[in-house]
Short mmCIF file of C-alpha atoms in Angstrom, two decimals:
data_model
loop_
_atom_site.label_atom_id
_atom_site.label_comp_id
_atom_site.label_asym_id
_atom_site.label_seq_id
_atom_site.Cartn_x
_atom_site.Cartn_y
_atom_site.Cartn_z
CA MET A 1 0.00 0.00 0.00
CA THR A 2 1.14 3.54 -0.76
CA ALA A 3 0.78 6.57 1.52
CA PRO A 4 -2.82 7.83 1.91
CA SER A 5 -4.20 10.67 -0.21
CA VAL A 6 -7.66 12.29 -0.24
CA ILE A 7 -9.79 11.67 -3.36
CA THR A 8 -13.52 11.38 -4.03
CA PHE A 9 -15.46 8.11 -3.89
CA ALA A 10 -16.03 8.27 -7.66
CA GLU A 11 -12.29 8.69 -8.23
CA ALA A 12 -11.57 5.73 -5.94
CA ILE A 13 -14.01 3.56 -7.89
CA GLU A 14 -12.42 4.63 -11.16
CA LYS A 15 -8.90 3.97 -9.88
CA THR A 16 -9.87 0.46 -8.81
CA ALA A 17 -12.02 -0.43 -11.84
CA HIS A 18 -9.39 -2.92 -12.99
CA GLU A 19 -9.46 -4.84 -9.71
CA LYS A 20 -10.69 -8.41 -9.90
CA HIS A 21 -11.73 -8.37 -6.22
CA ARG A 22 -13.23 -5.32 -4.53
CA HIS A 23 -14.87 -5.53 -1.09
CA VAL A 24 -16.49 -3.17 1.42
CA LEU A 25 -16.57 -2.92 5.21
CA LEU A 26 -19.57 -0.99 6.54
CA GLY A 27 -19.77 0.86 9.85
CA ASN A 28 -22.46 2.87 11.59
CA GLY A 29 -22.08 5.68 9.04
CA PHE A 30 -23.90 3.49 6.50
CA SER A 31 -27.03 3.61 8.68
CA ARG A 32 -26.56 7.20 9.85
CA ALA A 33 -26.45 8.29 6.22
CA TRP A 34 -30.13 7.34 6.04
CA LYS A 35 -31.27 8.94 9.31
CA ASP A 36 -28.70 10.35 11.66
CA ASP A 37 -31.29 11.17 14.33
CA ILE A 38 -32.12 7.47 14.71
CA PHE A 39 -28.75 5.75 14.46
CA SER A 40 -26.46 8.31 16.09
CA TYR A 41 -24.97 7.29 19.45
CA SER A 42 -26.70 10.21 21.18
CA ALA A 43 -30.09 8.98 19.92
CA LEU A 44 -29.33 5.46 21.16
CA LEU A 45 -28.32 6.86 24.55
CA ASP A 46 -31.67 8.62 24.85
CA GLN A 47 -33.40 5.34 24.02
CA ALA A 48 -31.24 3.46 26.53
CA THR A 49 -32.17 5.93 29.25
CA ALA A 50 -35.84 5.28 28.50
CA LYS A 51 -35.22 1.51 28.51
CA GLY A 52 -33.94 1.48 32.10
CA LEU A 53 -30.30 2.58 32.09
CA THR A 54 -29.44 3.21 35.74
CA PRO A 55 -28.85 6.84 36.73
CA ALA A 56 -25.32 5.96 37.86
CA ALA A 57 -24.46 4.35 34.51
CA ARG A 58 -26.09 7.25 32.67
CA GLY A 59 -23.88 9.59 34.66
CA VAL A 60 -20.76 7.79 33.44
CA PHE A 61 -21.56 8.83 29.87
CA ASP A 62 -21.72 12.44 31.08
CA LYS A 63 -18.54 12.20 33.13
CA LEU A 64 -16.58 10.74 30.23
CA LYS A 65 -18.22 13.18 27.79
CA THR A 66 -19.11 10.38 25.40
CA THR A 67 -22.15 8.71 23.88
CA ASP A 68 -20.17 5.57 22.95
CA PHE A 69 -21.59 2.52 24.74
CA GLU A 70 -18.44 0.46 24.29
CA THR A 71 -16.27 3.18 25.85
CA VAL A 72 -18.52 3.21 28.92
CA MET A 73 -18.62 -0.60 29.14
CA ARG A 74 -14.83 -0.67 29.13
CA ALA A 75 -14.63 2.10 31.73
CA LEU A 76 -17.07 0.32 34.06
CA ARG A 77 -15.19 -2.97 33.82
CA ASP A 78 -11.83 -1.23 34.34
CA ALA A 79 -13.26 0.57 37.37
CA ALA A 80 -14.53 -2.73 38.79
CA THR A 81 -11.06 -4.26 38.42
CA ILE A 82 -9.42 -1.30 40.17
CA VAL A 83 -11.95 -1.24 43.02
CA GLU A 84 -11.50 -4.98 43.52
CA HIS A 85 -7.74 -4.43 43.74
CA TYR A 86 -8.00 -1.61 46.29
CA THR A 87 -10.56 -3.43 48.44
CA ASN A 88 -8.61 -6.70 48.25
CA GLY A 89 -11.56 -8.63 46.90
CA ALA A 90 -15.14 -8.28 45.75
CA SER A 91 -17.14 -5.43 47.24
CA PRO A 92 -20.68 -4.10 46.77
CA LEU A 93 -19.26 -1.35 44.53
CA THR A 94 -17.40 -3.91 42.39
CA GLN A 95 -20.59 -5.90 41.96
CA ARG A 96 -22.54 -2.74 41.09
CA LEU A 97 -20.01 -1.70 38.44
CA GLU A 98 -19.94 -5.17 36.90
CA ALA A 99 -23.74 -5.37 36.91
CA ASP A 100 -24.07 -2.02 35.15
CA ALA A 101 -21.46 -3.07 32.55
CA ALA A 102 -23.30 -6.35 31.90
CA SER A 103 -26.75 -4.76 31.68
CA LEU A 104 -25.51 -2.06 29.31
CA ARG A 105 -25.11 -4.60 26.52
CA GLU A 106 -28.70 -5.80 26.78
CA ILE A 107 -29.99 -2.24 27.09
CA LEU A 108 -28.10 -1.34 23.90
CA VAL A 109 -29.98 -4.07 22.02
CA GLN A 110 -33.27 -2.81 23.42
CA ALA A 111 -32.34 0.76 22.49
CA ILE A 112 -31.53 -0.16 18.88
CA ALA A 113 -34.74 -2.17 18.59
CA GLY A 114 -36.72 0.66 20.19
CA SER A 115 -35.46 3.33 17.81
CA HIS A 116 -35.32 1.16 14.69
CA PRO A 117 -37.82 1.84 11.88
CA ALA A 118 -40.66 -0.64 12.25
CA ARG A 119 -41.23 -1.20 8.55
CA LEU A 120 -38.94 -1.22 5.55
CA THR A 121 -41.60 0.88 3.78
CA GLU A 122 -40.25 3.83 5.78
CA ILE A 123 -37.33 3.74 3.32
CA THR A 124 -38.16 4.89 -0.19
CA GLN A 125 -37.42 2.87 -3.30
CA ALA A 126 -35.12 5.66 -4.46
CA GLU A 127 -33.13 5.38 -1.22
CA PHE A 128 -32.86 1.62 -1.61
CA ALA A 129 -31.75 2.09 -5.22
CA HIS A 130 -28.98 4.48 -4.14
CA ALA A 131 -27.75 2.00 -1.52
CA ARG A 132 -27.91 -0.93 -3.97
CA THR A 133 -25.98 1.08 -6.57
CA PHE A 134 -23.28 1.66 -3.96
CA LEU A 135 -23.16 -2.01 -2.92
CA ALA A 136 -23.05 -3.19 -6.54
CA ASN A 137 -19.44 -2.02 -6.69
CA PHE A 138 -18.30 -4.79 -4.35
CA GLU A 139 -17.86 -8.56 -4.45
CA ARG A 140 -18.20 -9.10 -0.70
CA THR A 141 -19.90 -7.00 1.97
CA TYR A 142 -18.77 -7.00 5.59
CA THR A 143 -20.62 -5.03 8.25
CA VAL A 144 -20.24 -4.37 11.97
CA ASN A 145 -23.75 -2.87 12.17
CA TYR A 146 -26.54 -4.54 14.12
CA ASP A 147 -29.55 -2.94 12.42
CA LEU A 148 -31.60 -4.25 9.50
CA LEU A 149 -30.85 -1.57 6.89
CA LEU A 150 -28.28 -3.63 4.99
CA TYR A 151 -30.48 -6.74 5.07
CA TRP A 152 -33.52 -4.80 3.89
CA THR A 153 -31.49 -3.22 1.10
CA LEU A 154 -30.17 -6.56 -0.14
CA MET A 155 -33.65 -8.10 -0.12
CA GLN A 156 -35.14 -5.52 -2.51
CA ALA A 157 -34.61 -7.78 -5.52
CA GLU A 158 -37.11 -5.88 -7.68
CA ILE A 159 -35.03 -2.69 -7.45
CA GLU A 160 -32.09 -2.18 -9.83
CA PRO A 161 -29.23 -2.86 -9.93
CA VAL A 162 -29.29 -6.64 -9.57
CA LEU A 163 -27.33 -7.95 -6.60
CA HIS A 164 -26.54 -11.53 -5.59
CA PRO A 165 -26.33 -11.52 -1.78
CA ASP A 166 -25.65 -14.72 0.12
CA ASP A 167 -25.40 -14.69 3.93
CA GLY A 168 -25.14 -18.48 4.19
CA PHE A 169 -28.64 -19.05 5.60
CA ARG A 170 -30.75 -21.83 4.14
CA THR A 171 -34.02 -23.69 4.76
CA PRO A 172 -33.50 -26.15 7.67
CA ASP A 173 -32.84 -29.80 6.82
CA ASP A 174 -36.20 -30.85 8.29
CA GLY A 175 -38.09 -28.61 5.85
CA PRO A 176 -39.54 -25.08 5.67
CA CYS A 177 -40.39 -23.35 8.94
CA GLU A 178 -40.65 -19.83 10.37
CA TYR A 179 -36.93 -19.19 10.08
CA VAL A 180 -33.83 -20.15 8.11
CA THR A 181 -30.59 -21.50 9.57
CA TRP A 182 -26.86 -21.08 8.98
CA GLY A 183 -24.34 -23.89 8.67
CA VAL A 184 -20.66 -23.79 7.79
CA GLU A 185 -21.34 -26.27 4.98
CA ASN A 186 -23.37 -23.53 3.24
CA SER A 187 -20.76 -20.80 3.61
CA ASN A 188 -18.57 -21.51 0.58
CA THR A 189 -20.55 -19.07 -1.56
CA GLN A 190 -21.30 -16.63 1.27
CA ASN A 191 -20.55 -13.02 0.33
CA THR A 192 -22.37 -11.07 3.06
CA PHE A 193 -20.95 -11.15 6.57
CA TYR A 194 -22.35 -9.69 9.81
CA LEU A 195 -19.06 -9.51 11.71
CA HIS A 196 -20.67 -8.46 15.01
CA GLY A 197 -24.05 -10.15 14.63
CA ALA A 198 -27.39 -8.42 13.99
CA LEU A 199 -30.87 -7.91 15.40
CA HIS A 200 -32.44 -10.63 13.26
CA LEU A 201 -29.90 -13.37 14.06
CA PHE A 202 -30.56 -15.54 17.13
CA ASP A 203 -28.50 -18.33 18.65
CA ALA A 204 -30.83 -21.20 19.50
CA GLY A 205 -28.04 -23.35 20.95
CA HIS A 206 -28.07 -26.20 18.42
CA GLU A 207 -28.59 -23.87 15.46
CA LEU A 208 -28.32 -20.25 14.37
CA LYS A 209 -31.65 -18.81 13.26
CA LYS A 210 -32.44 -15.86 11.03
CA TYR A 211 -35.89 -14.38 11.21
CA THR A 212 -37.47 -13.58 7.83
CA TRP A 213 -40.67 -11.97 6.61
CA THR A 214 -40.96 -14.37 3.66
CA ASN A 215 -41.61 -17.45 5.83
CA THR A 216 -44.05 -15.81 8.25
CA GLY A 217 -45.66 -12.73 6.69
CA ILE A 218 -44.84 -10.97 9.98
CA ALA A 219 -42.79 -7.78 9.87
CA LEU A 220 -39.19 -8.50 10.81
CA MET A 221 -39.01 -5.89 13.57
CA ASP A 222 -42.21 -7.28 15.08
CA GLN A 223 -40.53 -10.70 15.23
CA VAL A 224 -37.38 -9.21 16.76
CA ARG A 225 -39.30 -7.29 19.43
CA ALA A 226 -41.41 -10.36 20.25
CA ALA A 227 -38.22 -12.39 20.70
CA LEU A 228 -36.73 -9.74 23.01
CA THR A 229 -39.95 -9.66 25.03
CA ALA A 230 -39.71 -13.45 25.36
CA GLY A 231 -36.18 -13.10 26.76
CA LEU A 232 -34.34 -14.21 23.61
CA PHE A 233 -31.17 -12.32 22.80
CA PRO A 234 -29.71 -11.81 19.30
CA ILE A 235 -26.09 -12.47 18.38
CA PHE A 236 -24.57 -9.17 19.36
CA VAL A 237 -20.88 -8.37 19.79
CA SER A 238 -20.75 -5.14 21.78
CA GLU A 239 -18.13 -5.82 24.44
CA GLY A 240 -16.07 -2.85 25.62
CA THR A 241 -12.65 -3.81 24.27
CA SER A 242 -11.32 -5.27 21.06
CA GLU A 243 -9.92 -8.26 22.98
CA GLN A 244 -13.32 -9.00 24.55
CA LYS A 245 -15.02 -8.71 21.17
CA LEU A 246 -12.57 -11.14 19.59
CA ALA A 247 -13.13 -13.63 22.40
CA ARG A 248 -16.88 -13.41 21.78
CA ILE A 249 -16.37 -13.90 18.03
CA LYS A 250 -14.24 -16.99 18.54
CA HIS A 251 -17.06 -18.66 20.48
CA SER A 252 -19.39 -18.56 17.46
CA ASP A 253 -18.89 -20.55 14.25
CA PHE A 254 -20.90 -17.94 12.32
CA LEU A 255 -18.91 -14.96 13.60
CA SER A 256 -15.61 -16.80 13.28
CA ARG A 257 -16.40 -17.62 9.65
CA GLY A 258 -16.84 -13.93 8.87
CA TYR A 259 -13.69 -13.02 10.80
CA ARG A 260 -11.60 -15.58 8.88
CA SER A 261 -13.09 -14.43 5.58
CA PHE A 262 -12.11 -10.83 6.28
CA ALA A 263 -8.64 -11.97 7.32
CA ASN A 264 -8.14 -13.68 3.97
CA ILE A 265 -9.52 -11.18 1.46
CA GLY A 266 -7.29 -9.74 -1.22
CA GLY A 267 -7.50 -7.08 -3.88
CA CYS A 268 -9.18 -3.82 -2.91
CA LEU A 269 -11.08 -2.91 0.28
CA PHE A 270 -13.35 0.09 0.77
CA ILE A 271 -14.24 1.13 4.34
CA HIS A 272 -17.42 3.18 4.61
CA GLY A 273 -18.81 4.83 7.74
CA HIS A 274 -16.42 3.08 10.11
CA SER A 275 -14.35 5.00 12.66
CA MET A 276 -11.51 2.41 12.91
CA SER A 277 -11.65 2.91 16.69
CA PRO A 278 -9.48 0.95 19.17
CA GLN A 279 -12.59 -1.07 20.15
CA ASP A 280 -12.59 -2.55 16.63
CA GLU A 281 -8.85 -3.10 16.36
CA HIS A 282 -9.47 -6.86 16.07
CA ILE A 283 -10.98 -6.06 12.65
CA THR A 284 -8.70 -3.23 11.53
CA SER A 285 -5.48 -5.06 12.44
CA LEU A 286 -6.34 -7.84 9.98
CA ILE A 287 -5.62 -5.39 7.15
CA GLU A 288 -1.98 -5.41 8.27
CA THR A 289 -1.63 -9.07 7.32
CA ASN A 290 -4.29 -9.90 4.71
CA LYS A 291 -3.76 -9.68 0.95
CA VAL A 292 -5.48 -6.33 0.41
CA HIS A 293 -3.17 -4.06 -1.60
CA THR A 294 -5.50 -1.09 -2.11
CA LEU A 295 -7.44 0.48 0.77
CA ALA A 296 -10.02 3.27 0.34
CA VAL A 297 -11.42 4.72 3.57
CA GLY A 298 -14.39 7.09 3.52
CA LEU A 299 -14.10 10.36 5.47
CA ARG A 300 -17.20 12.43 6.14
CA THR A 301 -15.22 15.56 7.07
CA PRO A 302 -11.57 15.09 6.05
CA LEU A 303 -10.15 17.69 8.46
CA SER A 304 -12.11 16.79 11.61
CA ALA A 305 -10.31 15.31 14.62
CA GLY A 306 -11.92 11.93 14.00
CA SER A 307 -10.92 11.90 10.34
CA LEU A 308 -7.34 12.91 11.17
CA ARG A 309 -7.17 9.99 13.62
CA ILE A 310 -8.44 7.64 10.90
CA ARG A 311 -5.81 8.97 8.50
CA ASP A 312 -3.13 8.36 11.15
CA ARG A 313 -4.37 4.77 11.53
CA CYS A 314 -4.19 4.32 7.75
CA GLU A 315 -0.60 5.57 7.83
CA GLY A 316 0.04 2.96 10.51
CA LEU A 317 -1.40 0.22 8.31
CA VAL A 318 0.89 1.25 5.48
CA THR A 319 3.91 1.25 7.81
CA ALA A 320 2.98 -2.17 9.22
CA ARG A 321 2.91 -3.67 5.71
CA THR A 322 6.24 -2.23 4.52
#
């Protein structure tokens, strides 16, 4: 890889038109580009407060001047470790910190489900067409998002351009039912990967289920909310540190398959709407060793502090590969 330079998305597509393999990694910016007031971290924090976030945990967001759930989870767990050290063992405060850190993950799921659009009809056909046109540039799609926007976009088969998504889910061996299941034997042609899970993917112990509208006629978000009400929890990697996220990924065949796929891609990689934060270093660091030779990273505001940090990380990737 050569040193980073700032060009437009259209120029990046043109420069990589000759590439045999071109892939994309999507972050929260993909969803925020549709409606920032729904998928921004501040909007999720408001939802989390309404869903039962404890006042003490809510105060941590304010103290740290952040709306990032993973930053607060990490801070709470670090604080619990320090308190345990100073008190020479478990204490009521340690238990309280650990409980708030653990509950924050479930509250985040509830917050996303609570703020999520209930019907895909809330997105216009023109908006879906724009998203599909963007995705049509890539052979494989990787996402760290939990929401349904990517899935909904890929399922709009009647809207041009034609896409051929495959997330590895198939009809169960015992015949059609209300859901479809994933198995590693069906992943050879998989080209869509939810690296951190998603709202519509549930671990049933002996199988991984994906809820669909096609098999039930019930709106997907209605199925998701019913499952949450019943105490079922989707596959959801939202731990506070990169190391904790990787440990969670390694305990799931589905997540591990996506992780290995990303580790082995070659050709050209576009990163869109992803902050390349330390919490996702388990993903970003794979670019240092995989076969990608051209990297294009989207910047919303090229001179902002966040964008400058991303550019520094890209410089680090180049240095690590030389």
